[in-house]
PDB file of C-alpha atoms in Angstrom:
ATOM      1  CA  MET Q   1       0.001   0.018   0.020  1.00 81.00           C
ATOM      2  CA  LEU Q   2       1.242   3.479  -0.886  1.00 87.00           C
ATOM      3  CA  ASN Q   3       1.834   5.982   1.893  1.00 90.00           C
ATOM      4  CA  GLU Q   4      -0.337   9.174   1.728  1.00 88.00           C
ATOM      5  CA  LYS Q   5       2.243  11.271  -0.141  1.00 90.00           C
ATOM      6  CA  GLN Q   6       2.775   8.596  -2.757  1.00 93.00           C
ATOM      7  CA  PHE Q   7      -0.920   8.076  -3.174  1.00 92.00           C
ATOM      8  CA  ARG Q   8      -1.529  11.826  -3.355  1.00 92.00           C
ATOM      9  CA  ASP Q   9       1.157  12.282  -6.019  1.00 94.00           C
ATOM     10  CA  ARG Q  10      -0.115   9.394  -8.119  1.00 94.00           C
ATOM     11  CA  SER Q  11      -3.725  10.647  -7.706  1.00 93.00           C
ATOM     12  CA  VAL Q  12      -2.852  14.149  -8.846  1.00 95.00           C
ATOM     13  CA  ARG Q  13      -1.222  12.712 -11.938  1.00 95.00           C
ATOM     14  CA  GLU Q  14      -4.160  10.428 -12.746  1.00 94.00           C
ATOM     15  CA  LEU Q  15      -6.674  13.271 -12.048  1.00 95.00           C
ATOM     16  CA  ARG Q  16      -4.787  15.502 -14.520  1.00 96.00           C
ATOM     17  CA  GLU Q  17      -4.930  12.794 -17.169  1.00 95.00           C
ATOM     18  CA  ILE Q  18      -8.568  12.088 -16.475  1.00 95.00           C
ATOM     19  CA  GLY Q  19      -9.127  15.850 -16.573  1.00 96.00           C
ATOM     20  CA  LYS Q  20      -7.693  16.054 -20.160  1.00 96.00           C
ATOM     21  CA  GLN Q  21     -10.218  13.424 -21.264  1.00 95.00           C
ATOM     22  CA  VAL Q  22     -13.078  15.195 -19.447  1.00 96.00           C
ATOM     23  CA  LEU Q  23     -12.132  18.558 -21.055  1.00 97.00           C
ATOM     24  CA  SER Q  24     -12.002  16.871 -24.412  1.00 96.00           C
ATOM     25  CA  LEU Q  25     -15.525  15.583 -23.807  1.00 97.00           C
ATOM     26  CA  ALA Q  26     -16.672  19.016 -22.748  1.00 97.00           C
ATOM     27  CA  THR Q  27     -15.051  20.601 -25.786  1.00 97.00           C
ATOM     28  CA  ASP Q  28     -16.642  18.070 -28.158  1.00 97.00           C
ATOM     29  CA  ARG Q  29     -19.994  18.723 -26.552  1.00 97.00           C
ATOM     30  CA  ASP Q  30     -19.610  22.397 -26.935  1.00 97.00           C
ATOM     31  CA  LEU Q  31     -18.603  22.032 -30.584  1.00 96.00           C
ATOM     32  CA  TYR Q  32     -21.578  19.741 -31.240  1.00 95.00           C
ATOM     33  CA  ARG Q  33     -23.966  22.189 -29.688  1.00 95.00           C
ATOM     34  CA  ARG Q  34     -22.483  24.999 -31.724  1.00 94.00           C
ATOM     35  CA  LEU Q  35     -22.746  22.913 -34.891  1.00 92.00           C
ATOM     36  CA  GLU Q  36     -26.434  22.185 -34.135  1.00 90.00           C
ATOM     37  CA  GLY Q  37     -27.388  25.686 -33.066  1.00 91.00           C
ATOM     38  CA  ASP Q  38     -25.102  27.949 -35.098  1.00 91.00           C
ATOM     39  CA  VAL Q  39     -24.871  26.020 -38.393  1.00 87.00           C
ATOM     40  CA  ILE Q  40     -27.581  23.426 -38.853  1.00 86.00           C
ATOM     41  CA  GLN Q  41     -30.614  25.249 -37.224  1.00 86.00           C
ATOM     42  CA  THR Q  42     -29.782  28.524 -38.960  1.00 87.00           C
ATOM     43  CA  ASN Q  43     -29.334  27.034 -42.424  1.00 83.00           C
ATOM     44  CA  PRO Q  44     -32.650  25.965 -43.876  1.00 78.00           C
ATOM     45  CA  LEU Q  45     -30.859  23.815 -46.583  1.00 76.00           C
ATOM     46  CA  LEU Q  46     -29.123  21.864 -43.931  1.00 74.00           C
ATOM     47  CA  SER Q  47     -31.904  21.523 -41.525  1.00 68.00           C
ATOM     48  CA  SER Q  48     -34.287  20.233 -44.191  1.00 66.00           C
ATOM     49  CA  ASN Q  49     -31.935  18.334 -46.499  1.00 65.00           C
ATOM     50  CA  GLY Q  50     -29.203  17.050 -44.105  1.00 63.00           C
ATOM     51  CA  GLY Q  51     -30.850  13.612 -44.000  1.00 76.00           C
ATOM     52  CA  ALA Q  52     -28.494  10.685 -43.857  1.00 80.00           C
ATOM     53  CA  TYR Q  53     -25.281  12.744 -43.510  1.00 82.00           C
ATOM     54  CA  LEU Q  54     -26.494  14.663 -40.415  1.00 84.00           C
ATOM     55  CA  SER Q  55     -27.907  11.503 -38.988  1.00 83.00           C
ATOM     56  CA  MET Q  56     -24.454   9.882 -39.358  1.00 86.00           C
ATOM     57  CA  VAL Q  57     -22.696  12.881 -37.752  1.00 88.00           C
ATOM     58  CA  ARG Q  58     -25.113  13.104 -34.872  1.00 88.00           C
ATOM     59  CA  GLY Q  59     -25.033   9.357 -34.255  1.00 86.00           C
ATOM     60  CA  ALA Q  60     -21.214   9.263 -34.528  1.00 89.00           C
ATOM     61  CA  TYR Q  61     -21.001  12.067 -31.842  1.00 93.00           C
ATOM     62  CA  THR Q  62     -23.403  10.214 -29.532  1.00 89.00           C
ATOM     63  CA  ASP Q  63     -21.731   6.838 -30.047  1.00 87.00           C
ATOM     64  CA  ALA Q  64     -18.210   8.202 -29.367  1.00 91.00           C
ATOM     65  CA  THR Q  65     -19.366  10.172 -26.360  1.00 93.00           C
ATOM     66  CA  ALA Q  66     -21.093   7.164 -24.859  1.00 89.00           C
ATOM     67  CA  MET Q  67     -18.010   4.963 -25.323  1.00 87.00           C
ATOM     68  CA  ARG Q  68     -15.613   7.510 -23.933  1.00 91.00           C
ATOM     69  CA  LEU Q  69     -17.831   7.991 -20.877  1.00 92.00           C
ATOM     70  CA  ARG Q  70     -18.067   4.251 -20.356  1.00 87.00           C
ATOM     71  CA  ARG Q  71     -14.282   4.089 -20.190  1.00 87.00           C
ATOM     72  CA  LEU Q  72     -14.024   6.965 -17.777  1.00 89.00           C
ATOM     73  CA  PHE Q  73     -16.717   5.421 -15.463  1.00 88.00           C
ATOM     74  CA  ALA Q  74     -15.269   1.863 -15.648  1.00 85.00           C
ATOM     75  CA  PRO Q  75     -13.837   0.874 -12.248  1.00 81.00           C
ATOM     76  CA  ASP Q  76     -11.159  -1.320 -13.863  1.00 83.00           C
ATOM     77  CA  ALA Q  77      -9.943   1.012 -16.556  1.00 83.00           C
ATOM     78  CA  ALA Q  78      -6.331   2.296 -16.574  1.00 84.00           C
ATOM     79  CA  LEU Q  79      -7.566   5.770 -15.865  1.00 85.00           C
ATOM     80  CA  SER Q  80     -10.739   5.524 -13.810  1.00 87.00           C
ATOM     81  CA  LEU Q  81     -12.254   8.222 -11.594  1.00 90.00           C
ATOM     82  CA  ARG Q  82     -14.382   5.585  -9.962  1.00 90.00           C
ATOM     83  CA  ARG Q  83     -11.447   3.438  -9.023  1.00 90.00           C
ATOM     84  CA  LEU Q  84      -9.539   6.483  -7.769  1.00 91.00           C
ATOM     85  CA  LEU Q  85     -12.392   7.696  -5.603  1.00 91.00           C
ATOM     86  CA  ALA Q  86     -12.749   4.204  -4.063  1.00 90.00           C
ATOM     87  CA  GLN Q  87      -9.023   4.248  -3.145  1.00 91.00           C
ATOM     88  CA  ILE Q  88      -9.374   7.664  -1.547  1.00 90.00           C
ATOM     89  CA  SER Q  89     -11.576   6.006   1.101  1.00 86.00           C
ATOM     90  CA  GLU Q  90      -8.409   4.115   2.202  1.00 89.00           C
ATOM     91  CA  TYR Q  91      -6.756   7.416   2.953  1.00 88.00           C
ATOM     92  CA  PRO Q  92      -9.259   9.319   5.067  1.00 83.00           C
ATOM     93  CA  GLU Q  93      -6.654  11.921   6.058  1.00 85.00           C
ATOM     94  CA  LEU Q  94      -6.734  13.191   2.483  1.00 84.00           C
ATOM     95  CA  LEU Q  95     -10.323  14.414   3.029  1.00 81.00           C
ATOM     96  CA  HIS Q  96      -9.046  17.167   5.405  1.00 76.00           C
ATOM     97  CA  ASP Q  97     -12.533  17.728   6.695  1.00 77.00           C
ATOM     98  CA  ARG Q  98     -13.402  18.831   3.217  1.00 85.00           C
ATOM     99  CA  LEU Q  99     -15.683  15.898   2.553  1.00 88.00           C
ATOM    100  CA  THR Q 100     -17.289  13.313   4.770  1.00 88.00           C
ATOM    101  CA  ALA Q 101     -17.189   9.573   4.173  1.00 86.00           C
ATOM    102  CA  LYS Q 102     -20.966   9.736   3.532  1.00 91.00           C
ATOM    103  CA  GLU Q 103     -20.455  12.363   0.746  1.00 92.00           C
ATOM    104  CA  LEU Q 104     -17.739  10.248  -0.766  1.00 93.00           C
ATOM    105  CA  SER Q 105     -20.030   7.217  -0.681  1.00 93.00           C
ATOM    106  CA  ARG Q 106     -22.727   9.266  -2.333  1.00 95.00           C
ATOM    107  CA  ASP Q 107     -20.451  10.286  -5.151  1.00 94.00           C
ATOM    108  CA  LEU Q 108     -19.345   6.635  -5.646  1.00 94.00           C
ATOM    109  CA  ALA Q 109     -22.952   5.556  -5.718  1.00 95.00           C
ATOM    110  CA  GLU Q 110     -23.829   8.240  -8.324  1.00 94.00           C
ATOM    111  CA  LEU Q 111     -20.784   7.244 -10.448  1.00 93.00           C
ATOM    112  CA  ASP Q 112     -21.937   3.617 -10.242  1.00 92.00           C
ATOM    113  CA  ARG Q 113     -25.583   4.536 -11.118  1.00 92.00           C
ATOM    114  CA  VAL Q 114     -24.482   6.507 -14.219  1.00 91.00           C
ATOM    115  CA  SER Q 115     -22.023   3.850 -15.246  1.00 88.00           C
ATOM    116  CA  LEU Q 116     -24.822   1.151 -15.020  1.00 87.00           C
ATOM    117  CA  TYR Q 117     -27.137   3.389 -16.986  1.00 85.00           C
ATOM    118  CA  LEU Q 118     -24.602   3.836 -19.743  1.00 83.00           C
ATOM    119  CA  LYS Q 119     -23.871   0.159 -19.816  1.00 81.00           C
ATOM    120  CA  GLU Q 120     -27.537  -1.164 -19.744  1.00 79.00           C
ATOM    121  CA  GLN Q 121     -29.532   1.534 -21.347  1.00 71.00           C
ATOM    122  CA  VAL Q 122     -27.448   3.630 -23.775  1.00 68.00           C
ATOM    123  CA  GLU Q 123     -24.969   1.210 -25.266  1.00 62.00           C
ATOM    124  CA  PRO Q 124     -27.099  -1.812 -26.172  1.00 57.00           C
ATOM    125  CA  HIS Q 125     -30.138   0.210 -27.252  1.00 55.00           C
ATOM    126  CA  PHE Q 126     -28.426   2.781 -29.407  1.00 54.00           C
ATOM    127  CA  SER Q 127     -28.381   1.511 -32.927  1.00 52.00           C
ATOM    128  CA  ASN Q 128     -29.128   2.864 -36.427  1.00 49.00           C
ATOM    129  CA  HIS Q 129     -32.871   2.577 -36.041  1.00 52.00           C
ATOM    130  CA  GLU Q 130     -32.706   4.805 -32.904  1.00 67.00           C
ATOM    131  CA  ARG Q 131     -30.834   7.684 -34.615  1.00 70.00           C
ATOM    132  CA  THR Q 132     -33.921   9.767 -34.892  1.00 73.00           C
ATOM    133  CA  PRO Q 133     -33.677  13.358 -33.635  1.00 74.00           C
ATOM    134  CA  ALA Q 134     -35.875  12.502 -30.640  1.00 77.00           C
ATOM    135  CA  ALA Q 135     -33.844   9.444 -29.683  1.00 78.00           C
ATOM    136  CA  LEU Q 136     -30.567  11.411 -30.069  1.00 81.00           C
ATOM    137  CA  ALA Q 137     -31.876  14.312 -28.011  1.00 83.00           C
ATOM    138  CA  THR Q 138     -32.921  11.940 -25.141  1.00 83.00           C
ATOM    139  CA  THR Q 139     -29.606  10.072 -25.228  1.00 86.00           C
ATOM    140  CA  ASN Q 140     -27.584  13.259 -25.416  1.00 90.00           C
ATOM    141  CA  ARG Q 141     -29.356  14.697 -22.435  1.00 91.00           C
ATOM    142  CA  GLU Q 142     -28.229  11.669 -20.414  1.00 90.00           C
ATOM    143  CA  LEU Q 143     -24.742  11.888 -21.772  1.00 93.00           C
ATOM    144  CA  ASP Q 144     -24.685  15.585 -20.763  1.00 96.00           C
ATOM    145  CA  LYS Q 145     -25.609  14.664 -17.230  1.00 95.00           C
ATOM    146  CA  ALA Q 146     -22.779  12.142 -17.106  1.00 95.00           C
ATOM    147  CA  ILE Q 147     -20.270  14.728 -18.427  1.00 97.00           C
ATOM    148  CA  ASP Q 148     -21.488  17.289 -15.844  1.00 97.00           C
ATOM    149  CA  LEU Q 149     -21.160  14.714 -13.108  1.00 96.00           C
ATOM    150  CA  LEU Q 150     -17.573  13.963 -14.150  1.00 95.00           C
ATOM    151  CA  ILE Q 151     -16.729  17.693 -14.197  1.00 97.00           C
ATOM    152  CA  ASP Q 152     -18.271  18.191 -10.752  1.00 96.00           C
ATOM    153  CA  CYS Q 153     -16.437  15.275  -9.314  1.00 95.00           C
ATOM    154  CA  MET Q 154     -13.135  16.159 -11.000  1.00 95.00           C
ATOM    155  CA  LYS Q 155     -13.197  19.695  -9.638  1.00 96.00           C
ATOM    156  CA  ARG Q 156     -14.085  18.430  -6.108  1.00 94.00           C
ATOM    157  CA  TYR Q 157     -11.534  15.638  -5.832  1.00 94.00           C
ATOM    158  CA  TYR Q 158      -8.741  17.471  -7.591  1.00 95.00           C
ATOM    159  CA  TRP Q 159      -9.157  20.228  -5.002  1.00 93.00           C
ATOM    160  CA  ILE Q 160      -9.162  17.655  -2.175  1.00 92.00           C
ATOM    161  CA  VAL Q 161      -6.151  15.734  -3.399  1.00 92.00           C
ATOM    162  CA  SER Q 162      -4.038  18.544  -4.768  1.00 91.00           C
ATOM    163  CA  ASP Q 163      -5.282  21.578  -2.715  1.00 89.00           C
ATOM    164  CA  ALA Q 164      -5.521  23.354  -6.118  1.00 93.00           C
ATOM    165  CA  TYR Q 165      -8.205  23.969  -8.690  1.00 94.00           C
ATOM    166  CA  ILE Q 166      -8.696  22.418 -12.075  1.00 95.00           C
ATOM    167  CA  GLU Q 167     -10.828  24.177 -14.702  1.00 94.00           C
ATOM    168  CA  PHE Q 168     -12.884  22.768 -17.552  1.00 94.00           C
ATOM    169  CA  ASP Q 169     -13.466  25.996 -19.465  1.00 94.00           C
ATOM    170  CA  VAL Q 170     -13.763  25.257 -23.175  1.00 95.00           C
ATOM    171  CA  SER Q 171     -11.732  27.475 -25.402  1.00 94.00           C
ATOM    172  CA  TYR Q 172     -10.549  27.463 -28.934  1.00 94.00           C
ATOM    173  CA  SER Q 173      -7.404  28.961 -30.537  1.00 94.00           C
ATOM    174  CA  GLU Q 174      -9.438  29.671 -33.663  1.00 94.00           C
ATOM    175  CA  ASP Q 175     -13.080  29.632 -34.758  1.00 93.00           C
ATOM    176  CA  PRO Q 176     -14.029  25.963 -34.691  1.00 92.00           C
ATOM    177  CA  LEU Q 177     -16.863  26.629 -37.142  1.00 91.00           C
ATOM    178  CA  ALA Q 178     -14.732  28.479 -39.684  1.00 89.00           C
ATOM    179  CA  VAL Q 179     -14.960  25.509 -42.022  1.00 87.00           C
ATOM    180  CA  PHE Q 180     -18.651  26.497 -42.548  1.00 82.00           C
ATOM    181  CA  HIS Q 181     -17.904  30.064 -43.666  1.00 82.00           C
ATOM    182  CA  PHE Q 182     -17.207  28.969 -47.252  1.00 79.00           C
ATOM    183  CA  PRO Q 183     -18.790  26.479 -49.608  1.00 77.00           C
ATOM    184  CA  TRP Q 184     -17.299  23.040 -49.629  1.00 73.00           C
ATOM    185  CA  VAL Q 185     -18.361  21.996 -53.010  1.00 73.00           C
ATOM    186  CA  GLU Q 186     -18.524  24.428 -55.903  1.00 73.00           C
ATOM    187  CA  THR Q 187     -20.610  23.589 -58.875  1.00 72.00           C
ATOM    188  CA  LYS Q 188     -19.852  24.961 -62.246  1.00 69.00           C
TER     189      LYS Q 188
END
């Protein structure tokens, strides 16, 4: 068993790596929302004629997000917030009166609940015939809740373990929708 300092150092490294993946999820979600709101909904040609292509893009986003979330929630994954939080309970001095054992248990239970939902409800039932806008909207709402839970837990436990803050502010070095400012295919 690691001593507290060793565990803290390892935990901070793991939380930073998990944080990169969570920020990537948050960034993809932001970009997906911008694509839907700023490009598709404002362009009558896309919103009425996007058909199979937009269905594929929307489904691919939802599939990829679900799988990435499954990995982050998995207790046996190489980088697992769930596993790390369970190990924190073995080092109660890390909690520094910032969190009670009951609150930690509640967070673990919520991670387990969302993980089970992703495994039993989203993954097996999400297939081509369920890529309707309504099915995607319902699934994406659940995926958004899972991302928000990860962000909330990451902020809380990073602060507890490292005595520092981690941010998940989405930013871009350039306009991510710039590709839509010119025609892709020119007809002559």
